Amino acid sequence: MKNTIVKWTVVTTLGIGGIVAQGPFSTANAASVSDLNKQKEEIESKQQDVESEKNNKNEELDSIHDEQASVEEELERLNTAISTTQVNIIEKKEQIETTKDDVAKLEKQIKATQKRIDERNEVLKDRARAMQETGGAVSYMDVLMGAQSISDLIDRVGAVATIVEADRAILKEQEADKKLLEDSKAELKEKLSSLETMLSELEDMKADLDSKKKEKDKVMAQLEEEEGHVHAEMLSLEEEEAILADQKVAMEKAIELEKQRQAEAARKAEEERKKQEAAEAAAAAEAAAAKAKAAQSSSSSSKSSSSSSSSSSSKSSSSSSSSSSSSAASTPGVSSGNWTKPANGVLTSGLGQRWGTFHAGIDLAATGDNVAIVAAADGVVIRSYTSSSYGEAIFVAHSINGQQYTTVYAHMKSGSRKVSAGQVVSKGQRIGTMGNTGDSQGQHLHFELHKGEWNAAKSNAINPIGIVPI
């Protein structure tokens, strides 16, 4: 119990060097517990803030997921439309190819028709030439009047009728073939034009659908990126939530230890008061006896006894001092005062902007497989865990002269952490070994000092140099 109380003397907010029995001491004790309870309430308030922020992030994730579902649905519709359009394009191309085959057949028919037309033109030319040779015209009446008999007349009438009918047939066929040629050409032109228009429209539709799909793919990529950011923020909030929970546990332990320390202090103060009263009563009795005896020899004997007692007390004090000095010598490297250097090494980086981000602590680098890392001050371990960024890390809460501090020891050697959450540590106590875990580029200790609680934004980080011996 005594060792625990000594360890916790600096952890609490009192900062009192000794135990006294005056009234202000009790007031200070009450104030220290009140301060610790206030700090605990602040931690609980921050826990509520983190929980609220987590709820907001969950709502944000739900919103992103809803948008993703909507975009996914639209993408599915576009993909279906693109597939359908592509099938239609293939069909139209096949129809165009079929039409081209029809065109080839029609061209053959056109050639045949044109040949018949040309042949009839030749017949008509021959008849026209014959008409010129007979005087420019053929008189069907002369032909009839030249009949020698009734039988000859009938033959001549039949011949004329046949010739006239043949001429009419030739003209009709000529007109029909010309019309067929013109209609076939028109039909061909219209069919090709229609198919080419439909094909062009389908290709334009597909290009538009492809463009829309590209935009939706871009939106989906943005949503996935946002989702990644929110998940990262959620992880950060979850880590902060875990650290706050550990801080609360550490603070509850601090309050418990402070109450134990106060009870022990009150007990010792009461014992001291009773001893003081007994000493005063003994002194008063001794003074009364001295006055009654009024003998010089008795007075000399009393002085000799007092001198012997003083000498014995002085020797005892000297022995105690020597023992304390010997104990101090057994822990080299531990500075006097509230703080001590957390590790040996060269200061390679300080607090401030570095590589475009805020470096919230200092770096101490050293070579060797067993470079010790010690607690920079008396305190209570908040958290001892493995972080993706800090690597093997330890958080310790300190309460010095009424002010709460948090120290962070990061990138420790894997498996070297020697303390766990809730454990009380003393200044200079070894808590781990320097390493290169987490987001680290070489063996070193990343050391942070926060005035108050640690938070994810690291807004309470202060420069350890000038406070902690480095």
mmCIF file of N, CA and C in Angstrom, residues 77-95 198-210 213:
data_model
loop_
_atom_site.group_PDB
_atom_site.id
_atom_site.type_symbol
_atom_site.label_atom_id
_atom_site.label_comp_id
_atom_site.label_asym_id
_atom_site.label_seq_id
_atom_site.Cartn_x
_atom_site.Cartn_y
_atom_site.Cartn_z
ATOM 1 N N ARG A 77 -29.474 -0.770 -65.768
ATOM 2 C CA ARG A 77 -30.404 -0.384 -66.832
ATOM 3 C C ARG A 77 -29.647 0.030 -68.095
ATOM 4 N N LEU A 78 -28.571 0.820 -67.897
ATOM 5 C CA LEU A 78 -27.779 1.258 -69.041
ATOM 6 C C LEU A 78 -27.108 0.082 -69.737
ATOM 7 N N ASN A 79 -26.595 -0.841 -68.941
ATOM 8 C CA ASN A 79 -25.947 -2.022 -69.532
ATOM 9 C C ASN A 79 -26.942 -2.836 -70.359
ATOM 10 N N THR A 80 -28.167 -2.964 -69.825
ATOM 11 C CA THR A 80 -29.208 -3.682 -70.561
ATOM 12 C C THR A 80 -29.545 -2.959 -71.863
ATOM 13 N N ALA A 81 -29.683 -1.606 -71.744
ATOM 14 C CA ALA A 81 -29.998 -0.807 -72.931
ATOM 15 C C ALA A 81 -28.873 -0.884 -73.954
ATOM 16 N N ILE A 82 -27.630 -0.837 -73.467
ATOM 17 C CA ILE A 82 -26.478 -0.933 -74.370
ATOM 18 C C ILE A 82 -26.462 -2.281 -75.073
ATOM 19 N N SER A 83 -26.734 -3.350 -74.311
ATOM 20 C CA SER A 83 -26.760 -4.697 -74.895
ATOM 21 C C SER A 83 -27.850 -4.809 -75.952
ATOM 22 N N THR A 84 -29.043 -4.270 -75.619
ATOM 23 C CA THR A 84 -30.155 -4.313 -76.569
ATOM 24 C C THR A 84 -29.828 -3.518 -77.832
ATOM 25 N N THR A 85 -29.266 -2.338 -77.623
ATOM 26 C CA THR A 85 -28.893 -1.492 -78.758
ATOM 27 C C THR A 85 -27.841 -2.164 -79.619
ATOM 28 N N GLN A 86 -26.885 -2.808 -78.957
ATOM 29 C CA GLN A 86 -25.836 -3.508 -79.699
ATOM 30 C C GLN A 86 -26.428 -4.639 -80.541
ATOM 31 N N VAL A 87 -27.408 -5.356 -79.965
ATOM 32 C CA VAL A 87 -28.083 -6.422 -80.715
ATOM 33 C C VAL A 87 -28.814 -5.832 -81.919
ATOM 34 N N ASN A 88 -29.495 -4.690 -81.696
ATOM 35 C CA ASN A 88 -30.210 -4.032 -82.797
ATOM 36 C C ASN A 88 -29.259 -3.558 -83.883
ATOM 37 N N ILE A 89 -28.106 -3.062 -83.460
ATOM 38 C CA ILE A 89 -27.108 -2.624 -84.438
ATOM 39 C C ILE A 89 -26.647 -3.800 -85.297
ATOM 40 N N ILE A 90 -26.397 -4.923 -84.618
ATOM 41 C CA ILE A 90 -25.972 -6.124 -85.352
ATOM 42 C C ILE A 90 -27.064 -6.554 -86.326
ATOM 43 N N GLU A 91 -28.336 -6.517 -85.855
ATOM 44 C CA GLU A 91 -29.453 -6.898 -86.728
ATOM 45 C C GLU A 91 -29.544 -5.966 -87.930
ATOM 46 N N LYS A 92 -29.415 -4.651 -87.691
ATOM 47 C CA LYS A 92 -29.497 -3.694 -88.798
ATOM 48 C C LYS A 92 -28.354 -3.886 -89.779
ATOM 49 N N LYS A 93 -27.193 -4.181 -89.265
ATOM 50 C CA LYS A 93 -26.055 -4.429 -90.150
ATOM 51 C C LYS A 93 -26.307 -5.682 -90.998
ATOM 52 N N GLU A 94 -26.893 -6.702 -90.335
ATOM 53 C CA GLU A 94 -27.227 -7.918 -91.088
ATOM 54 C C GLU A 94 -28.283 -7.616 -92.155
ATOM 55 N N GLN A 95 -29.281 -6.777 -91.794
ATOM 56 C CA GLN A 95 -30.307 -6.391 -92.753
ATOM 57 C C GLN A 95 -29.707 -5.597 -93.913
ATOM 58 N N MET A 198 -31.604 4.147 -89.589
ATOM 59 C CA MET A 198 -31.797 3.388 -88.349
ATOM 60 C C MET A 198 -30.458 2.995 -87.728
ATOM 61 N N LEU A 199 -29.525 2.595 -88.567
ATOM 62 C CA LEU A 199 -28.200 2.225 -88.068
ATOM 63 C C LEU A 199 -27.502 3.415 -87.432
ATOM 64 N N SER A 200 -27.598 4.568 -88.088
ATOM 65 C CA SER A 200 -26.996 5.781 -87.547
ATOM 66 C C SER A 200 -27.628 6.155 -86.213
ATOM 67 N N GLU A 201 -28.960 6.046 -86.142
ATOM 68 C CA GLU A 201 -29.665 6.365 -84.882
ATOM 69 C C GLU A 201 -29.251 5.400 -83.777
ATOM 70 N N LEU A 202 -29.137 4.133 -84.115
ATOM 71 C CA LEU A 202 -28.726 3.147 -83.110
ATOM 72 C C LEU A 202 -27.293 3.393 -82.641
ATOM 73 N N GLU A 203 -26.435 3.735 -83.571
ATOM 74 C CA GLU A 203 -25.041 4.026 -83.181
ATOM 75 C C GLU A 203 -24.965 5.273 -82.314
ATOM 76 N N ASP A 204 -25.784 6.287 -82.647
ATOM 77 C CA ASP A 204 -25.847 7.491 -81.809
ATOM 78 C C ASP A 204 -26.395 7.149 -80.425
ATOM 79 N N MET A 205 -27.419 6.291 -80.399
ATOM 80 C CA MET A 205 -28.001 5.878 -79.116
ATOM 81 C C MET A 205 -26.968 5.135 -78.274
ATOM 82 N N LYS A 206 -26.230 4.232 -78.924
ATOM 83 C CA LYS A 206 -25.212 3.485 -78.187
ATOM 84 C C LYS A 206 -24.120 4.407 -77.668
ATOM 85 N N ALA A 207 -23.705 5.391 -78.487
ATOM 86 C CA ALA A 207 -22.691 6.353 -78.047
ATOM 87 C C ALA A 207 -23.193 7.151 -76.843
ATOM 88 N N ASP A 208 -24.474 7.539 -76.881
ATOM 89 C CA ASP A 208 -25.072 8.272 -75.759
ATOM 90 C C ASP A 208 -25.133 7.400 -74.514
ATOM 91 N N LEU A 209 -25.521 6.154 -74.690
ATOM 92 C CA LEU A 209 -25.576 5.224 -73.553
ATOM 93 C C LEU A 209 -24.186 4.961 -72.987
ATOM 94 N N ASP A 210 -23.203 4.805 -73.875
ATOM 95 C CA ASP A 210 -21.824 4.617 -73.410
ATOM 96 C C ASP A 210 -21.342 5.824 -72.613
ATOM 97 N N LYS A 213 -23.054 5.759 -69.275
ATOM 98 C CA LYS A 213 -22.450 4.708 -68.449
ATOM 99 C C LYS A 213 -21.095 5.178 -67.904
#
